[in-house]
Coordinates of C-alpha atoms and ligand atoms in Angstrom, one line a residue:
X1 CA -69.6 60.7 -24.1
X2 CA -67.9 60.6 -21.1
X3 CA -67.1 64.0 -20.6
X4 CA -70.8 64.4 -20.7
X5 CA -71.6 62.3 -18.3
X6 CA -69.2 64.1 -16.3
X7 CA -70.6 67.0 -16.9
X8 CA -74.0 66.3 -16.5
X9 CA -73.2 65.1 -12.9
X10 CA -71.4 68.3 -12.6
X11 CA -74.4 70.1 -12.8
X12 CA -76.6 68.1 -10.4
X13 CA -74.3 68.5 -7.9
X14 CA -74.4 72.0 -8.5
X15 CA -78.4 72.2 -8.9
X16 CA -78.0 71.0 -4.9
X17 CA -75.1 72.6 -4.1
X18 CA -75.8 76.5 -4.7
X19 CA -79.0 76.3 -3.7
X20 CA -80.0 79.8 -2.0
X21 CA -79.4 82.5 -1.4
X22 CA -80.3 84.1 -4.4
X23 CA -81.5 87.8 -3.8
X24 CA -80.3 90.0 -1.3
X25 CA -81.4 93.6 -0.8
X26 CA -81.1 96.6 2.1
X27 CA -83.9 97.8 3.3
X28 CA -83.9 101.4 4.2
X29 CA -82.3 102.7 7.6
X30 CA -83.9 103.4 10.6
X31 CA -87.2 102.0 10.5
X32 CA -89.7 102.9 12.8
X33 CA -92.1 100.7 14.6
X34 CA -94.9 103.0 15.5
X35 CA -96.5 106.5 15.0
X36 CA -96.9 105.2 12.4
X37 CA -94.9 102.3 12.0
X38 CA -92.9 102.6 8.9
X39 CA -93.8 100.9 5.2
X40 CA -91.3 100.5 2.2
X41 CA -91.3 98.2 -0.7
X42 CA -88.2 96.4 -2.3
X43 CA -88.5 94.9 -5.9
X44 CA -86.6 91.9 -6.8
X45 CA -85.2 90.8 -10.0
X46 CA -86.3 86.9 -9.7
X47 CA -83.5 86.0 -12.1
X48 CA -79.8 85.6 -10.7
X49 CA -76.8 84.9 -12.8
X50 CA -79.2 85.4 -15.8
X51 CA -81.5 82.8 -14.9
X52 CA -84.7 82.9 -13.1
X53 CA -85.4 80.7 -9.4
X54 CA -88.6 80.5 -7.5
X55 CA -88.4 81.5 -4.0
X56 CA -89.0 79.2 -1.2
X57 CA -88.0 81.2 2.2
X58 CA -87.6 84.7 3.4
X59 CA -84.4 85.5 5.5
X60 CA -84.7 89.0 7.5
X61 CA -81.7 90.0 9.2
X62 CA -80.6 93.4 11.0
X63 CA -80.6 95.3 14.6
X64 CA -83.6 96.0 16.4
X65 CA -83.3 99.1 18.8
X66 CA -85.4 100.0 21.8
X67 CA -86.5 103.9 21.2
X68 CA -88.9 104.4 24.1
X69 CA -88.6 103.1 27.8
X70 CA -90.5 99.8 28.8
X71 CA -91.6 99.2 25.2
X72 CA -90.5 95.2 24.5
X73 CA -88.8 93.6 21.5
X74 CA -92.0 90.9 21.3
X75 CA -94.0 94.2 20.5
X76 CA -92.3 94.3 16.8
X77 CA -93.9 92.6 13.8
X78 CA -93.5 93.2 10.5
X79 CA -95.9 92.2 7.9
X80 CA -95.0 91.0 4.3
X81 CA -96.8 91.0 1.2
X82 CA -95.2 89.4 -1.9
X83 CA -96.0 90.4 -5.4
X84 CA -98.4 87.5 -5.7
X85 CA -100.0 88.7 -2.8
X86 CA -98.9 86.3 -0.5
X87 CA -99.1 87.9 3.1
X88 CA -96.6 86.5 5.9
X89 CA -96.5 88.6 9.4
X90 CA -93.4 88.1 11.4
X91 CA -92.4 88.2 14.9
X92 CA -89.0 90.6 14.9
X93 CA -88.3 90.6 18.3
X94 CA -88.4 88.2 21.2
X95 CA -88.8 88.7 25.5
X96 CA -89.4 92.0 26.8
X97 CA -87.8 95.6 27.5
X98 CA -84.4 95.3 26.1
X99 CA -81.7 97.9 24.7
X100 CA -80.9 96.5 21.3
X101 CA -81.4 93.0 19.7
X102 CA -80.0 91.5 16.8
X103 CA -82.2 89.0 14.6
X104 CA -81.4 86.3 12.3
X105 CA -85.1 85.3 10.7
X106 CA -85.8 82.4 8.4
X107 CA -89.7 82.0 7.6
X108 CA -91.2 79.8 4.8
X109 CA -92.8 82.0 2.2
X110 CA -96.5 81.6 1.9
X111 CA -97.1 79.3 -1.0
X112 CA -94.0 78.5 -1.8
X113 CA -92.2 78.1 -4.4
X114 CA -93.1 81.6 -5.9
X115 CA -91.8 83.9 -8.2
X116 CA -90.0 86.5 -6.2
X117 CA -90.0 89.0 -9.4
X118 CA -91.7 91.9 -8.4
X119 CA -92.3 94.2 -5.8
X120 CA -92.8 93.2 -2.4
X121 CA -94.2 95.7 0.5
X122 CA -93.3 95.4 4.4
X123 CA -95.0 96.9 6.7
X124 CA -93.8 97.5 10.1
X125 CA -95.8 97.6 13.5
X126 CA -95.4 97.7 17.2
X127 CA -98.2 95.9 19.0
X128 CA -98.5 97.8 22.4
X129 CA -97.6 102.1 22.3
X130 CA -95.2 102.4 25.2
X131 CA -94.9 106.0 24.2
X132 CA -97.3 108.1 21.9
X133 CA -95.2 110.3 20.0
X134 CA -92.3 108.5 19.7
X135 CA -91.4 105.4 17.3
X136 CA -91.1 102.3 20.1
X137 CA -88.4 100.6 18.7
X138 CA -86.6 100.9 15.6
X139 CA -84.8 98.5 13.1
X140 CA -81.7 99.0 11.4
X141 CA -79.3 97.0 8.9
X142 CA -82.2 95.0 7.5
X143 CA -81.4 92.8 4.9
X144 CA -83.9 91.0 2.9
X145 CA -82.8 87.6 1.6
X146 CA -84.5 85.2 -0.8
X147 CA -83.7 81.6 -1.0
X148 CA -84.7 78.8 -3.4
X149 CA -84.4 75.9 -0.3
X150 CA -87.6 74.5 0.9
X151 CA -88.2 74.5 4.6
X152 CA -87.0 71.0 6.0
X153 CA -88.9 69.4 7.9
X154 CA -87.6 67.7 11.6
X155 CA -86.9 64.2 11.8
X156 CA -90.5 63.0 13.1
X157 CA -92.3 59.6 14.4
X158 CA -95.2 60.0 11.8
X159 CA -98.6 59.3 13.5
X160 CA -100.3 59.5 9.9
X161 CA -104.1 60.1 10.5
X162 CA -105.7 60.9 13.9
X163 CA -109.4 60.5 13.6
X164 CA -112.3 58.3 13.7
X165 CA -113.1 59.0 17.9
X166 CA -116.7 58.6 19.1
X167 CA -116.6 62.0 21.3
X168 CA -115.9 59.8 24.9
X169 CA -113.1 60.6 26.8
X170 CA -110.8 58.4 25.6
X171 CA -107.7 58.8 23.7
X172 CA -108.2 58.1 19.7
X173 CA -104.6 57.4 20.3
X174 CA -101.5 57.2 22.5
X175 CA -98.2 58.1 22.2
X176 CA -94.7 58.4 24.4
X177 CA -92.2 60.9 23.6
X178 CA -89.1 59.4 25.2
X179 CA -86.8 62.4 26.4
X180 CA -83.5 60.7 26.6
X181 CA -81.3 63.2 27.0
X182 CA -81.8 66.6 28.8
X183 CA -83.2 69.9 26.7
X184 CA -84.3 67.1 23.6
X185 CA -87.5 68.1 22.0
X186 CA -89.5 64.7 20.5
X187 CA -91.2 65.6 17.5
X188 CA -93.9 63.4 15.7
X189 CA -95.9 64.2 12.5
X190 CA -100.1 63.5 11.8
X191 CA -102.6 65.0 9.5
X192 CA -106.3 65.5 10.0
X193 CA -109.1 64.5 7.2
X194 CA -111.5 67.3 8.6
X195 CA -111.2 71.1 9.9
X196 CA -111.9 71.1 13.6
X197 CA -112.9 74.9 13.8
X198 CA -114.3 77.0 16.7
X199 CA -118.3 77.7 16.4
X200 CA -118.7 73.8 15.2
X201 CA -118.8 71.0 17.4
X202 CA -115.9 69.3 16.0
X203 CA -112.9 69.2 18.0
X204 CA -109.2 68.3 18.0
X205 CA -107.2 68.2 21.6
X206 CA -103.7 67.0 22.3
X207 CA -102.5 66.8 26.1
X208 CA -99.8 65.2 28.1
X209 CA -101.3 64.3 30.9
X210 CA -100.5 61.5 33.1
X211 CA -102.4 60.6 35.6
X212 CA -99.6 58.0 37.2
X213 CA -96.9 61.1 37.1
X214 CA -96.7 61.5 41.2
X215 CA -96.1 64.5 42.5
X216 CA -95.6 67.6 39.8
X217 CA -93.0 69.5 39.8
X218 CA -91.8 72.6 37.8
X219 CA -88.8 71.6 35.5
X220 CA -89.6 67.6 36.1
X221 CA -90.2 65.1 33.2
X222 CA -94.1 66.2 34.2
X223 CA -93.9 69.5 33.3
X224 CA -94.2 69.3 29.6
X225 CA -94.5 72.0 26.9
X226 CA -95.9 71.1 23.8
X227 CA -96.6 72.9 20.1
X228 CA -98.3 72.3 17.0
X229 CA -96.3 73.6 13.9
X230 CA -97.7 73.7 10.1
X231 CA -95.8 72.2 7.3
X232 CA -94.3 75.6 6.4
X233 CA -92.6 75.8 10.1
X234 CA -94.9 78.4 11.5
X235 CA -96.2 77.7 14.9
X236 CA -99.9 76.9 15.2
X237 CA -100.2 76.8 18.9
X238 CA -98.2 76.4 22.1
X239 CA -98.7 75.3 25.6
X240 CA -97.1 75.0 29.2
X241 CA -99.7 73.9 31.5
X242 CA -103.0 73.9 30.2
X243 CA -103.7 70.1 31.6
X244 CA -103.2 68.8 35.1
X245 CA -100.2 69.5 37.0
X246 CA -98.2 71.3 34.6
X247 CA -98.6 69.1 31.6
X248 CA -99.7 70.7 28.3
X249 CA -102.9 70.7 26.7
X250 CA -103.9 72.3 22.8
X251 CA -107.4 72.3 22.1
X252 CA -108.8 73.1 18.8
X253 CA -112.1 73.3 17.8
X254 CA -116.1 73.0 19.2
X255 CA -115.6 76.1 21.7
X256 CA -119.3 76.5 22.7
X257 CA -119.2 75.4 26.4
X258 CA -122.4 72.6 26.0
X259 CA -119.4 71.1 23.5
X260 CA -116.5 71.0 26.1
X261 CA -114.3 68.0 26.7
X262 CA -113.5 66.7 30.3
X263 CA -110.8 68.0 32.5
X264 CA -107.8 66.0 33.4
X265 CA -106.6 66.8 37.1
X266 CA -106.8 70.2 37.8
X267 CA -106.2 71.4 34.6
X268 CA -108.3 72.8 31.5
X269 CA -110.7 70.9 29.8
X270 CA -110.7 70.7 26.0
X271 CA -112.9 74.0 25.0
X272 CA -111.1 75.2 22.0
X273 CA -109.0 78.0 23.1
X274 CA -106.5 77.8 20.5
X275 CA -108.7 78.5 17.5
X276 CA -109.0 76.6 14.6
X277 CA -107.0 73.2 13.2
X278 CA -108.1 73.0 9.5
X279 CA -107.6 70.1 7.7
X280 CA -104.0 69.0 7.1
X281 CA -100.5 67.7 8.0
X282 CA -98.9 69.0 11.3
X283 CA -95.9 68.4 13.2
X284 CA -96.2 68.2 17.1
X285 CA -93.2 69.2 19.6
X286 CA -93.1 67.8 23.0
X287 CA -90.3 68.4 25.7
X288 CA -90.0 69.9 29.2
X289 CA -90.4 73.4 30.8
X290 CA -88.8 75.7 29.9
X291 CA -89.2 75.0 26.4
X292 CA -89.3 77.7 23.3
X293 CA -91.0 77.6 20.0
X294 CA -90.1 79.5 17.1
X295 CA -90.5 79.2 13.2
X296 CA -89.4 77.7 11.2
X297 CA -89.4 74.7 13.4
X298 CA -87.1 75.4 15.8
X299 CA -87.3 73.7 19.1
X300 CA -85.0 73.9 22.0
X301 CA -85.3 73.1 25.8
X302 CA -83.3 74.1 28.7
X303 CA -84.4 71.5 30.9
X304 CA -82.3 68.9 32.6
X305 CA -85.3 66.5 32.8
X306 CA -85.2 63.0 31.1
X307 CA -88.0 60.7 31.1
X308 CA -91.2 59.4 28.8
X309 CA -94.0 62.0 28.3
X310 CA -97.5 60.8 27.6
X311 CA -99.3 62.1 24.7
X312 CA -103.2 61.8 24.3
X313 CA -105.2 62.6 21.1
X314 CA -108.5 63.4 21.8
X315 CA -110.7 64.2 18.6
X316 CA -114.1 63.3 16.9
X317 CA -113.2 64.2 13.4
X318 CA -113.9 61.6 10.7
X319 CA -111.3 59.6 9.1
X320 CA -109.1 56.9 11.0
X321 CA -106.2 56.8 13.6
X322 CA -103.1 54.5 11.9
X323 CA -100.4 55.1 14.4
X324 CA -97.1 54.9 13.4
X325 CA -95.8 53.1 10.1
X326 CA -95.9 49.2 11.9
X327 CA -98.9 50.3 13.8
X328 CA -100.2 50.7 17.5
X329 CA -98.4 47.3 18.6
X330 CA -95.4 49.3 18.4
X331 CA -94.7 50.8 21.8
X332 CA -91.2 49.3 22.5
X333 CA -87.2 49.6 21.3
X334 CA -84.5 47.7 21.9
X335 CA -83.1 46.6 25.7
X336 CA -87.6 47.2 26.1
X337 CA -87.2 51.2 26.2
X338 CA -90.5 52.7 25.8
X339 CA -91.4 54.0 22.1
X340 CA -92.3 53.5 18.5
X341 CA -88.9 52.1 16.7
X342 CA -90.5 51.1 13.6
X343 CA -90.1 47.2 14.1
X344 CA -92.1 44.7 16.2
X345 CA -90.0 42.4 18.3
X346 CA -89.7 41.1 21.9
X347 CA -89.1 44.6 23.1
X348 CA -92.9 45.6 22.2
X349 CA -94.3 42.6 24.3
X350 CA -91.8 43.6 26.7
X351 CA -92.9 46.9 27.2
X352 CA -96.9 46.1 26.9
X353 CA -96.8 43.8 29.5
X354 CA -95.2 46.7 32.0
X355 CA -97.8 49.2 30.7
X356 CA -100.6 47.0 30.7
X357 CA -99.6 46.5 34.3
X358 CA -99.5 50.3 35.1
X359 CA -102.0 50.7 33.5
X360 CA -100.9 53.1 31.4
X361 CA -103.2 53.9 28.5
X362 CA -100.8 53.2 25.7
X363 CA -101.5 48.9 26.5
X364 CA -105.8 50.3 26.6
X365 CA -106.0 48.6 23.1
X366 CA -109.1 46.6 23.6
X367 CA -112.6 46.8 24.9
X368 CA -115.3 43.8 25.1
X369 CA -115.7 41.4 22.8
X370 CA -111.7 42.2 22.1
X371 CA -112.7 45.1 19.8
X372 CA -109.9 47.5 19.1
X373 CA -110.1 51.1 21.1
X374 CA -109.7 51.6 24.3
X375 CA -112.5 51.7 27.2
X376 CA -110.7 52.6 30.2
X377 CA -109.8 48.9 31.4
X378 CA -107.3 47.2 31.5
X379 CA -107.9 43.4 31.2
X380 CA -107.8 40.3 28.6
X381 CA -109.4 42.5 25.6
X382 CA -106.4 44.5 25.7
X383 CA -103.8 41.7 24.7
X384 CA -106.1 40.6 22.2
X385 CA -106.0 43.7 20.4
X386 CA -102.6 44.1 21.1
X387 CA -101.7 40.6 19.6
X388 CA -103.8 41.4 16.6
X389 CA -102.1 44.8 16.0
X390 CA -98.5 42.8 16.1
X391 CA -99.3 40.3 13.6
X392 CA -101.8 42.5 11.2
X393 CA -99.1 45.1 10.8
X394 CA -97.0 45.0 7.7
X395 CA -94.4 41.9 7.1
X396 CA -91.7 44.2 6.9
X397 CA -92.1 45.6 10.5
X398 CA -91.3 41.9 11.8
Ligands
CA401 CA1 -94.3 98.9 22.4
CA402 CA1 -95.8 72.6 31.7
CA403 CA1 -91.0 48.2 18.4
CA404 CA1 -109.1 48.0 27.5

């Protein structure tokens, strides 16, 4: 009985432990990017060790080579169809002209888990011809790679739903991303109860601006990037300085110019220009110029700057706004640092009363008649709401 046990525990362990790789397989040499670009198929077993796995990511690794003057690596993607049919395309190469580039890839396959068994086609591509004639860039060394691991997901402040605005021009919700340490990226998770596509007049925005910044500077705490990443770790969107004075703005959504939301500053208003946000669960990356967003949820910032970034949602899809787990009194941490910390204590009144003062719109809580949203003033409504919001928020938080 005992050596069951142990045995049994043996095997979980190892159920985590050896998770992925499974497959591996060379692709052929010398693939060509262009004219035309090259295809090939590879067909995987989808049993290792005599026992079948379902695949969960994708690893593509190998050299890519520049073949034709001023072509640039950000020019290569490769498209991937799995024997279910699944299609993936993915960016090979990153910047511009270069002489060779090496590439370690890890992309969420779409669907997963699938069975990998099965042949799966790749078709490779180079987006701009530098030079007719000639392949623009080739790839060498590729090795395929299937793993059985899903995706994880970056530690997040989850926002939960983000709806329920009546189409003014106020936030359906405030946020801080607190940058505490140079180059960190903040990320925080929501989900949407209705598609906010282009051609309707249903909209999803998300900007950092800040009216109460002072002067903007590049590479200062005010000169936010910011992107919108799907569940699988593929980046939806990403901005720079779309909003007022270098702050970021992602717009989703209603498109037709009789539908456009407000400019902030002397930025862009919300009209839609990245495309469609169908309905779902997203994760949102904010941090500082120069930022860079790749999949599968990788991050990073070069920037020295430290500081709290403002983040508005703007929308008027259905559903409700929630906040984060103990709810929108939570804007303080401990020593009254700025920023959700999953508990309400001192530190929240603490840092209301200075943004209520500043007039920053994360203490907006309250309009007339102390109902909850915010209506652009700052006055006795707000701590109302704000008071109601500390002790209407789960026990626990307390
Ligand atoms: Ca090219
Ligand atoms: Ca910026
Ligand atoms: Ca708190
Ligand atoms: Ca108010």
């Amino acid at each position: 009985m005992k050596a069951e046990m142990m045995m049994l525990a043996l095997l979980a362990c190892a159920g985590t432990a050896f998770a992925a790789p499974r497959e591996a397989m060379n692709a052929p040499a010398a693939l060509e990017t262009d004219d035309p670009g090259s295809t090939f198929s590879l067909t995987f077993t989808g049993s290792q060790g005599g026992s079948s796995y379902t695949a969960q990511r994708i690893h593509l690794t190998g050299t890519l080579v520049s073949n034709t003057a001023g072509t640039w690596a950000s020019d290569v993607e490769m498209d991937i169809t799995t024997p279910g049919g699944g299609m993936l395309t993915v960016l090979m190469g990153t910047g511009g002209t270069y002489a060779t580039q090496s590439f370690d890839l890890v992309r969420a396959l779409p669907g997963a888990p699938i069975s990998p068994a099965g042949e799966w086609q790749f078709a490779l591509r180079d987006t701009f011809q530098d030079g007719p004639g000639t392949p623009d860039s080739l790839i060498n060394d590729l090795v395929v790679t299937l793993d059985d691991e899903p995706q994880p997901a970056p530690a997040a402040t989850d926002l939960h739903e983000i709806g329920g605005g009546d189409g003014s021009d106020v936030p359906v919700l405030v946020t801080n991303a607190a940058i505490d340490s140079g180059g960190q990226i903040v990320w925080f998770k929501f989900s949407t109860a209705a598609d906010a596509l282009n051609g309707t007049t249903d909209y999803f925005d998300v900007d950092t601006y800040n009216p109460d910044d002072g002067a903007p500077a590049v590479g200062s705490i005010n000169d936010t990037m910011i992107a919108v990443y799907a569940v699988d770790g593929s980046v939806v969107s990403e901005d720079d300085d779309s909003s007022g004075d270098y702050h970021s703005l992602l717009t989703f959504g209603a498109d037709d110019p009789a539908n456009w939301r407000p400019a902030h500053g002397n930025g862009y208003g919300g009209d839609g220009f990245n495309g469609d946000l169908v309905t779902g669960t997203y994760y949102l990356a904010v941090g500082c110029y120069a930022a860079n967003f790749d999949a599968p949820f990788i991050a990073t910032s070069t920037s020295a700057a430290t500081g709290t970034i403002l983040v508005n949602f703007y929308t008027n899809l259905p559903g409700g706004t929630t906040g984060p787990a103990c709810g929108l009194a939570d804007v303080g941490g401990v020593g009254g640092v700025a920023g959700a910390d999953n508990h309400l204590d001192n530190n929240d009144f603490v840092v209301f009363i200075d943004f209520f003062f500043n007039h920053n719109p994360i203490a907006d809580q309250g309009s007339t008649g102390g109902a909850p949203g915010a209506d652009g003033a700052w006055d006795n409504n707000d701590f109302v709401v704000f008071i109601d919001n500390f002790f209407t928020a789960p026990a626990s938080c307390r």
